Tab-separated table of C-alpha atoms and ligand atoms in Angstrom:
chain	number	residue	atom	x	y	z
A	112	MET	CA	114.731	-89.046	-56.581
A	113	ASN	CA	116.787	-89.836	-59.868
A	114	GLU	CA	116.800	-87.144	-61.828
A	115	THR	CA	120.221	-85.221	-62.277
A	116	LYS	CA	121.124	-82.410	-60.375
A	117	ILE	CA	121.406	-79.434	-62.386
A	118	SER	CA	123.573	-76.856	-61.670
A	119	VAL	CA	123.397	-73.083	-62.196
A	120	ALA	CA	126.140	-72.510	-64.384
A	121	ARG	CA	127.899	-74.733	-66.683
A	122	PRO	CA	130.626	-73.740	-69.389
A	123	ASP	CA	130.114	-74.673	-73.293
A	124	LEU	CA	133.297	-75.619	-74.439
A	125	SER	CA	131.877	-77.875	-77.635
A	126	GLY	CA	133.577	-75.485	-80.298
A	127	ASN	CA	137.291	-75.071	-80.958
A	128	GLU	CA	138.498	-74.723	-77.207
A	129	GLU	CA	139.736	-77.908	-77.182
A	130	LYS	CA	141.899	-78.017	-80.479
A	131	TYR	CA	142.919	-74.402	-79.812
A	132	VAL	CA	144.019	-75.032	-76.325
A	133	VAL	CA	146.041	-77.979	-78.070
A	134	GLU	CA	147.673	-75.994	-80.214
A	135	ALA	CA	148.847	-73.863	-77.813
A	136	ILE	CA	150.504	-76.282	-76.040
A	137	ARG	CA	151.674	-78.081	-78.897
A	138	SER	CA	153.416	-74.181	-80.204
A	139	THR	CA	154.673	-74.449	-76.625
A	140	TRP	CA	153.329	-70.768	-76.310
A	141	ILE	CA	151.984	-71.745	-72.574
A	142	SER	CA	152.820	-68.167	-70.569
A	143	SER	CA	151.714	-65.384	-71.456
A	144	THR	CA	153.230	-64.497	-74.850
A	145	GLY	CA	151.238	-65.792	-78.121
A	146	ALA	CA	149.028	-65.648	-80.903
A	147	PHE	CA	146.057	-66.358	-79.678
A	148	ILE	CA	146.575	-63.931	-76.871
A	149	GLN	CA	147.380	-61.425	-79.053
A	150	ARG	CA	144.334	-62.772	-81.442
A	151	PHE	CA	142.158	-62.282	-78.244
A	152	GLN	CA	142.725	-58.958	-77.589
A	153	GLU	CA	142.614	-57.460	-81.166
A	154	GLU	CA	139.495	-59.106	-81.424
A	155	PHE	CA	137.470	-57.938	-77.823
A	156	ALA	CA	138.551	-54.504	-78.597
A	157	GLU	CA	137.019	-54.555	-81.541
A	158	LEU	CA	133.888	-56.020	-79.725
A	159	CYS	CA	134.392	-53.542	-77.616
A	160	GLY	CA	134.741	-50.744	-79.887
A	161	THR	CA	137.484	-49.593	-78.198
A	162	LYS	CA	141.389	-48.864	-79.497
A	163	SER	CA	142.468	-51.443	-77.128
A	164	ALA	CA	141.704	-54.328	-74.676
A	165	ILE	CA	144.061	-56.124	-71.863
A	166	SER	CA	143.941	-59.662	-70.951
A	167	VAL	CA	144.762	-60.394	-67.640
A	168	CYS	CA	144.178	-63.444	-65.360
A	169	ASN	CA	140.768	-63.018	-63.451
A	170	GLY	CA	138.613	-59.947	-63.504
A	171	THR	CA	139.372	-58.957	-60.034
A	172	VAL	CA	142.972	-58.005	-61.211
A	173	ALA	CA	141.628	-56.117	-63.721
A	174	LEU	CA	139.537	-53.925	-61.599
A	175	HIS	CA	142.775	-53.727	-59.299
A	176	LEU	CA	144.392	-52.268	-62.102
A	177	ALA	CA	141.801	-50.178	-63.100
A	178	MET	CA	142.130	-48.678	-59.117
A	179	LEU	CA	146.332	-48.492	-59.642
A	180	ALA	CA	145.881	-46.764	-63.099
A	181	MET	CA	143.770	-44.491	-61.638
A	182	ASP	CA	146.025	-43.446	-59.313
A	183	VAL	CA	143.713	-44.281	-56.296
A	184	ARG	CA	145.549	-43.468	-53.530
A	185	PRO	CA	144.634	-44.171	-49.429
A	186	ASN	CA	141.954	-41.840	-48.315
A	187	ASP	CA	140.395	-41.310	-51.117
A	188	GLU	CA	137.035	-42.328	-52.077
A	189	VAL	CA	135.300	-44.375	-54.433
A	190	LEU	CA	131.263	-44.699	-55.253
A	191	VAL	CA	130.234	-48.758	-56.155
A	192	PRO	CA	126.990	-49.896	-55.801
A	193	SER	CA	125.969	-52.076	-52.954
A	194	LEU	CA	124.592	-54.890	-55.224
A	195	THR	CA	127.256	-56.649	-56.327
A	196	TYR	CA	130.020	-59.040	-56.291
A	197	ILE	CA	132.461	-58.717	-53.409
A	198	ALA	CA	135.558	-57.957	-56.099
A	199	THR	CA	133.479	-54.559	-57.060
A	200	ALA	CA	134.703	-53.286	-53.671
A	201	ASN	CA	137.992	-55.210	-52.063
A	202	VAL	CA	139.516	-53.538	-55.240
A	203	VAL	CA	138.981	-50.138	-53.632
A	204	ARG	CA	140.494	-51.455	-50.297
A	205	TYR	CA	143.765	-52.938	-52.133
A	206	VAL	CA	144.628	-49.197	-52.358
A	207	GLY	CA	143.849	-48.524	-49.456
A	208	ALA	CA	141.005	-46.152	-50.153
A	209	GLU	CA	137.720	-46.864	-49.203
A	210	PRO	CA	134.269	-48.119	-51.086
A	211	VAL	CA	131.176	-45.833	-50.170
A	212	PHE	CA	127.882	-47.679	-51.650
A	213	ILE	CA	125.495	-45.992	-53.491
A	214	ASP	CA	121.646	-47.813	-53.314
A	215	VAL	CA	120.464	-49.287	-56.876
A	216	ASP	CA	117.400	-47.860	-58.981
A	217	PRO	CA	114.675	-50.342	-58.988
A	218	ASN	CA	114.133	-49.894	-62.656
A	219	THR	CA	117.306	-51.214	-63.787
A	220	TRP	CA	119.663	-52.971	-60.649
A	221	CYS	CA	122.527	-50.587	-61.271
A	222	MET	CA	123.392	-48.090	-59.532
A	223	ASP	CA	120.822	-45.660	-59.046
A	224	PRO	CA	122.683	-41.938	-60.845
A	225	LYS	CA	120.212	-40.150	-58.795
A	226	LEU	CA	121.925	-40.917	-55.814
A	227	LEU	CA	125.781	-40.576	-56.377
A	228	GLU	CA	125.958	-36.084	-55.637
A	229	ALA	CA	124.420	-36.616	-52.301
A	230	SER	CA	127.630	-39.214	-51.626
A	231	ILE	CA	130.394	-37.098	-53.554
A	232	THR	CA	132.345	-35.840	-50.795
A	233	ARG	CA	136.132	-33.754	-51.234
A	234	ARG	CA	137.954	-37.219	-51.136
A	235	THR	CA	135.496	-39.135	-53.889
A	236	LYS	CA	138.000	-39.707	-56.984
A	237	GLY	CA	135.639	-41.899	-59.185
A	238	ILE	CA	133.261	-43.985	-59.280
A	239	ILE	CA	132.504	-47.618	-60.772
A	240	ALA	CA	129.399	-48.072	-62.540
A	241	VAL	CA	128.461	-51.986	-62.423
A	242	HIS	CA	126.330	-53.341	-65.413
A	243	LEU	CA	124.829	-55.901	-63.343
A	244	TYR	CA	122.989	-59.326	-64.674
A	245	GLY	CA	124.174	-58.117	-67.649
A	246	HIS	CA	122.323	-54.974	-67.828
A	247	PRO	CA	123.727	-52.081	-68.726
A	248	ALA	CA	124.133	-49.310	-66.070
A	249	ASP	CA	122.966	-45.689	-67.304
A	250	MET	CA	126.514	-44.892	-68.203
A	251	ASP	CA	125.744	-40.816	-69.904
A	252	ALA	CA	123.647	-40.027	-66.178
A	253	ILE	CA	126.832	-41.367	-64.452
A	254	ASN	CA	129.231	-40.113	-66.656
A	255	ARG	CA	127.588	-36.647	-66.570
A	256	ILE	CA	127.602	-36.141	-62.923
A	257	ALA	CA	131.244	-37.552	-62.722
A	258	ALA	CA	132.728	-34.714	-65.232
A	259	VAL	CA	130.702	-32.258	-63.149
A	260	HIS	CA	132.676	-33.231	-59.615
A	261	GLY	CA	135.788	-34.282	-61.911
A	262	LEU	CA	135.871	-37.556	-61.283
A	263	TRP	CA	137.314	-40.478	-63.313
A	264	VAL	CA	134.560	-43.740	-63.831
A	265	ILE	CA	134.667	-47.640	-64.597
A	266	GLU	CA	132.417	-49.764	-66.103
A	267	ASP	CA	132.605	-53.132	-64.132
A	268	ALA	CA	131.126	-55.556	-67.276
A	269	ALA	CA	132.188	-58.851	-65.341
A	270	GLU	CA	128.693	-59.896	-66.184
A	271	ALA	CA	127.786	-57.658	-69.248
A	272	HIS	CA	129.699	-59.035	-71.746
A	273	LEU	CA	128.717	-57.515	-75.432
A	274	ALA	CA	125.479	-55.631	-73.474
A	275	ARG	CA	124.492	-52.369	-74.801
A	276	TYR	CA	123.630	-49.298	-73.730
A	277	LYS	CA	121.578	-46.462	-76.392
A	278	GLY	CA	123.115	-48.750	-79.354
A	279	GLN	CA	126.344	-48.544	-77.935
A	280	VAL	CA	128.260	-51.899	-76.289
A	281	VAL	CA	129.550	-51.654	-72.771
A	282	GLY	CA	132.990	-51.376	-72.306
A	283	GLY	CA	133.910	-48.403	-74.427
A	284	LEU	CA	131.242	-45.818	-72.324
A	285	ALA	CA	133.473	-44.488	-69.837
A	286	GLN	CA	137.371	-43.777	-69.107
A	287	MET	CA	137.686	-48.398	-68.728
A	288	ALA	CA	135.717	-51.502	-68.535
A	289	THR	CA	137.406	-54.532	-67.049
A	290	PHE	CA	135.341	-57.621	-67.275
A	291	SER	CA	135.837	-61.143	-66.378
A	292	PHE	CA	136.308	-64.756	-67.975
A	293	TYR	CA	135.643	-66.707	-65.069
A	294	GLY	CA	133.664	-70.442	-65.380
A	295	ASN	CA	130.039	-68.992	-64.560
A	296	LYS	CA	130.692	-66.120	-67.163
A	297	ILE	CA	128.900	-65.745	-70.650
A	298	PHE	CA	132.104	-65.917	-72.210
A	299	THR	CA	134.797	-68.186	-70.041
A	300	CYS	CA	137.910	-69.474	-70.135
A	301	GLY	CA	137.800	-70.687	-66.343
A	302	GLU	CA	139.953	-67.626	-64.786
A	303	GLY	CA	140.569	-64.840	-67.121
A	304	GLY	CA	139.766	-60.942	-67.386
A	305	ALA	CA	140.725	-58.461	-69.628
A	306	ILE	CA	140.604	-54.083	-69.495
A	307	THR	CA	139.198	-52.373	-72.577
A	308	LEU	CA	140.015	-48.477	-73.019
A	309	ASN	CA	141.183	-45.770	-75.476
A	310	ASP	CA	143.474	-43.818	-73.633
A	311	PRO	CA	146.927	-45.262	-75.071
A	312	HIS	CA	149.239	-43.286	-71.896
A	313	LEU	CA	146.828	-45.524	-69.480
A	314	GLU	CA	147.202	-48.554	-71.780
A	315	LEU	CA	150.512	-48.441	-71.142
A	316	ARG	CA	150.852	-47.378	-67.545
A	317	ILE	CA	147.878	-50.855	-66.966
A	318	ARG	CA	150.128	-53.455	-69.598
A	319	THR	CA	153.361	-52.226	-67.452
A	320	LEU	CA	151.941	-52.625	-64.216
A	321	ARG	CA	150.479	-55.970	-65.218
A	322	GLY	CA	154.363	-57.643	-66.223
A	323	GLN	CA	155.523	-56.887	-62.998
A	324	GLY	CA	156.501	-52.583	-63.618
A	325	MET	CA	159.128	-53.933	-66.358
A	326	ASP	CA	159.684	-50.906	-68.732
A	327	PRO	CA	158.444	-52.119	-72.195
A	328	GLN	CA	161.132	-50.593	-73.901
A	329	ARG	CA	164.136	-51.791	-71.483
A	330	ARG	CA	163.899	-55.570	-70.913
A	331	TYR	CA	164.599	-55.690	-66.859
A	332	TYR	CA	164.643	-52.112	-65.642
A	333	PHE	CA	162.072	-51.927	-63.479
A	334	PRO	CA	160.339	-47.887	-62.876
A	335	VAL	CA	157.761	-49.046	-60.971
A	336	THR	CA	156.399	-51.785	-58.517
A	337	GLY	CA	153.998	-53.611	-60.346
A	338	TYR	CA	152.352	-57.257	-60.381
A	339	ASN	CA	152.093	-60.529	-62.175
A	340	TYR	CA	148.269	-60.045	-63.604
A	341	ARG	CA	149.204	-61.401	-67.346
A	342	LEU	CA	146.761	-63.909	-68.596
A	343	THR	CA	148.316	-67.398	-70.394
A	344	ASN	CA	147.944	-67.618	-74.165
A	345	VAL	CA	146.176	-71.319	-73.049
A	346	ALA	CA	143.608	-69.398	-71.273
A	347	ALA	CA	143.230	-66.628	-74.319
A	348	ALA	CA	143.425	-69.872	-76.543
A	349	MET	CA	139.936	-70.947	-75.100
A	350	LEU	CA	138.488	-67.120	-75.367
A	351	CYS	CA	139.289	-67.210	-79.609
A	352	ALA	CA	137.407	-70.279	-79.384
A	353	GLN	CA	134.329	-68.886	-77.762
A	354	LEU	CA	134.449	-65.788	-79.288
A	355	GLU	CA	134.240	-67.721	-82.481
A	356	ARG	CA	130.455	-68.766	-81.372
A	357	GLN	CA	129.601	-65.559	-79.701
A	358	LYS	CA	126.438	-65.381	-81.580
A	359	GLN	CA	125.435	-68.425	-80.368
A	360	ILE	CA	126.432	-68.135	-77.190
A	361	LEU	CA	123.982	-65.254	-77.467
A	362	GLU	CA	120.985	-66.589	-79.310
A	363	ARG	CA	120.617	-69.969	-77.102
A	364	ARG	CA	121.283	-67.839	-73.619
A	365	LYS	CA	118.203	-65.663	-75.130
A	366	GLN	CA	115.771	-68.304	-75.827
A	367	ILE	CA	116.588	-69.671	-72.342
A	368	PHE	CA	115.413	-66.398	-70.705
A	369	GLN	CA	112.409	-66.321	-73.564
A	370	ILE	CA	111.244	-69.797	-72.063
A	371	TYR	CA	111.536	-68.500	-68.371
A	372	HIS	CA	109.573	-65.964	-69.288
A	373	GLU	CA	106.973	-67.340	-71.102
A	374	GLN	CA	106.889	-70.444	-68.195
A	375	LEU	CA	106.927	-68.340	-64.762
A	376	ALA	CA	104.825	-65.416	-65.941
A	377	GLY	CA	101.619	-65.326	-63.921
A	378	ILE	CA	103.162	-66.675	-60.878
A	379	PRO	CA	101.513	-64.718	-58.050
A	380	GLY	CA	104.595	-62.943	-55.953
A	381	ILE	CA	107.390	-64.542	-59.001
A	382	SER	CA	108.296	-61.184	-60.776
A	383	PHE	CA	111.836	-60.078	-63.326
A	384	GLN	CA	114.255	-58.206	-63.809
A	385	PRO	CA	113.240	-55.095	-64.713
A	386	VAL	CA	115.392	-53.693	-68.504
A	387	ALA	CA	115.659	-49.998	-69.646
A	388	PRO	CA	114.137	-48.357	-72.438
A	389	TRP	CA	117.635	-47.390	-73.585
A	390	ALA	CA	119.233	-50.761	-72.342
A	391	GLU	CA	119.941	-54.010	-74.444
A	392	PRO	CA	120.921	-56.737	-71.940
A	393	VAL	CA	123.020	-59.410	-72.061
A	394	PRO	CA	121.014	-62.588	-70.906
A	395	TRP	CA	123.474	-64.107	-67.861
A	396	LEU	CA	121.848	-65.935	-64.862
A	397	PHE	CA	118.396	-65.482	-64.928
A	398	CYS	CA	116.723	-63.183	-61.990
A	399	ILE	CA	113.766	-63.426	-60.236
A	400	THR	CA	112.400	-62.068	-56.851
A	401	VAL	CA	110.225	-63.815	-55.019
A	402	ASP	CA	107.467	-62.499	-52.642
A	403	LYS	CA	106.664	-64.338	-49.660
A	404	GLN	CA	103.008	-62.745	-49.338
A	405	LEU	CA	102.037	-63.292	-52.349
A	406	TYR	CA	104.018	-66.814	-53.529
A	407	GLY	CA	103.988	-68.622	-50.224
A	408	LEU	CA	107.365	-69.267	-49.763
A	409	SER	CA	110.572	-66.736	-48.647
A	410	ARG	CA	113.056	-66.698	-51.310
A	411	ASP	CA	115.647	-68.827	-48.823
A	412	GLU	CA	112.716	-71.070	-49.369
A	413	LEU	CA	112.258	-71.710	-52.080
A	414	ILE	CA	115.907	-72.373	-52.663
A	415	LEU	CA	115.841	-75.028	-50.181
A	416	ARG	CA	112.778	-76.609	-51.889
A	417	LEU	CA	114.699	-76.129	-55.744
A	418	ASP	CA	118.218	-77.754	-54.413
A	419	LYS	CA	116.305	-80.675	-52.838
A	420	VAL	CA	114.492	-81.731	-56.049
A	421	GLY	CA	117.814	-80.936	-57.748
A	422	ILE	CA	117.928	-77.676	-58.935
A	423	ASP	CA	120.540	-75.703	-57.369
A	424	THR	CA	119.966	-71.613	-57.691
A	425	ARG	CA	121.422	-69.011	-56.262
A	426	PRO	CA	120.937	-65.805	-53.934
A	427	PHE	CA	121.041	-62.428	-55.067
A	428	PHE	CA	124.527	-60.799	-53.836
A	429	MET	CA	125.101	-59.776	-50.228
A	430	ALA	CA	124.565	-56.176	-49.986
A	431	LEU	CA	128.065	-55.517	-49.670
A	432	HIS	CA	127.429	-52.203	-46.847
A	433	HIS	CA	126.751	-55.080	-44.483
A	434	LEU	CA	129.378	-57.182	-44.593
A	435	PRO	CA	131.674	-58.081	-41.887
A	436	PRO	CA	134.420	-55.787	-43.654
A	437	PHE	CA	132.555	-52.825	-44.539
A	438	ARG	CA	129.377	-52.531	-42.391
A	439	GLU	CA	131.593	-50.214	-39.707
A	440	GLU	CA	132.539	-47.614	-41.939
A	441	SER	CA	129.139	-47.591	-44.077
A	442	ALA	CA	127.099	-47.311	-40.913
A	443	LYS	CA	129.519	-44.415	-39.360
A	444	ARG	CA	128.617	-42.737	-43.052
A	445	GLY	CA	124.951	-43.842	-42.342
A	446	GLU	CA	123.989	-45.676	-45.395
A	447	ILE	CA	121.059	-47.217	-46.035
A	448	LEU	CA	120.296	-48.335	-49.090
A	449	PRO	CA	116.662	-49.989	-49.380
A	450	VAL	CA	116.252	-50.923	-52.669
A	451	THR	CA	119.491	-52.971	-52.446
A	452	ASP	CA	118.257	-54.230	-49.383
A	453	GLN	CA	115.017	-55.252	-51.007
A	454	LEU	CA	116.737	-57.049	-53.913
A	455	SER	CA	119.322	-58.566	-52.192
A	456	ASN	CA	116.775	-60.548	-49.901
A	457	THR	CA	114.134	-61.525	-52.213
A	458	GLY	CA	116.201	-62.056	-55.745
A	459	MET	CA	117.564	-65.359	-56.914
A	460	ASN	CA	119.135	-66.599	-60.311
A	461	LEU	CA	118.041	-69.681	-62.144
A	462	PRO	CA	120.527	-72.059	-64.176
A	463	THR	CA	121.211	-70.743	-67.203
A	464	TYR	CA	123.520	-71.968	-69.603
A	465	VAL	CA	123.916	-72.875	-73.327
A	466	GLY	CA	123.432	-77.065	-71.963
A	467	LEU	CA	120.504	-76.632	-70.323
A	468	SER	CA	118.264	-78.315	-71.969
A	469	ASN	CA	113.915	-77.108	-72.855
A	470	ASP	CA	112.788	-79.824	-70.721
A	471	ASP	CA	115.024	-78.625	-67.846
A	472	ILE	CA	113.889	-75.359	-67.937
A	473	GLU	CA	110.362	-76.937	-67.723
A	474	ARG	CA	111.233	-79.277	-65.098
A	475	ILE	CA	112.301	-75.863	-63.334
A	476	ALA	CA	109.196	-73.899	-63.889
A	477	THR	CA	107.213	-76.851	-63.253
A	478	ALA	CA	108.974	-77.069	-59.773
A	479	ILE	CA	108.420	-73.184	-58.811
A	480	ARG	CA	105.076	-72.958	-60.042
A	481	SER	CA	103.904	-76.255	-57.899
A	482	PHE	CA	105.487	-75.198	-54.641
A	483	ARG	CA	103.365	-71.694	-54.302
A	484	ASN	CA	101.474	-72.041	-51.235
B	671	PLP	C1	130.382	-57.782	-60.397
B	671	PLP	C2	131.923	-58.606	-60.738
B	671	PLP	N1	132.698	-58.297	-60.578
B	671	PLP	C3	134.004	-58.353	-60.780
B	671	PLP	C4	134.099	-60.010	-60.568
B	671	PLP	C5	135.194	-60.677	-60.518
B	671	PLP	O1	135.731	-61.343	-61.347
B	671	PLP	P1	136.922	-62.830	-61.391
B	671	PLP	O2	135.572	-63.587	-60.346
B	671	PLP	O3	137.204	-62.866	-62.783
B	671	PLP	O4	138.134	-61.993	-60.176
B	671	PLP	C6	133.149	-60.189	-60.881
B	671	PLP	C7	132.765	-62.081	-60.795
B	671	PLP	O5	133.496	-62.649	-61.029
B	671	PLP	C8	131.467	-59.788	-60.852
B	671	PLP	O6	130.522	-60.105	-60.825
């Protein structure tokens, strides 16, 4: 086999990324102050329709700062979906609190709002709603339940840059939202993140915590214990270039999704990600689920077969409530999350990136069609 390996994701840095990085270097502003940081924060807030955006060094620390800003403490509980990347739950532990896992809705693959109420206890402080695989969570329903119980809500929008919920862009649909710009994300700078929000008090608290806890009015006076979670101006330079091409990047990804849909349609046992009527998802990683009875191979067998012909794919996230850091507490609470289990065992992501050619997609789809037993 001499065909080149197709990866799951690859950044597209073909615009002004290199030029702006060189500009940042030549300016000597390579740490966390500089024109690109300023520009990125302004542009990203505008795109998300929020008063501010705070740049940080990755999506995990964005969530950690959100926990600190919301004053989450030991023994508190935070409701999170079980079908998500582990960072969503890890950050709850960073502050000594406990993530309580909620099953996902089969129609959105995001946290099922109907299940929230049953998991709320006197210890519950808030909810992290994840916009999974580019699809927004049902924010109105989640916010309604949160309001009744006096809880805060944070959007984890790491995988859903510019997705829309009922016409409104994610990032401004709750108290705050967090983003990741890791190399496989829609917009990337290698490692990076952001928090979007409207509340100036929370903004000040987060900016203070992000910069070692230094009082913004008094240099080298530290009223609180903070962190160094800042993004560099060099990374922000890349993000500014990415945002310049946001339409192009999203357009090509949409085409890729469209072609996958066409080419994989009608294969028995292969199903696609659902889209709620109120959702305008963004094309992050194309998702399929594999029904072994109908397709003839399990998801894991299909992943191996594709790998053998040079096509890299990835299984859906493992259900967090079964993983070693969380399973004991989850079992004590008696959590049974069948939709998460089903998706986690049968779902997989296919290669999705701007540089993927139509021929590559055809090669992937042909392989999937041909492996059917
Ligand atoms: C849903 C979700 N939350 C949080 C993160 C963490 O972001 P990062 O890898 O930038 O720390 C990611 C992805 O990487 C993610 O997919």
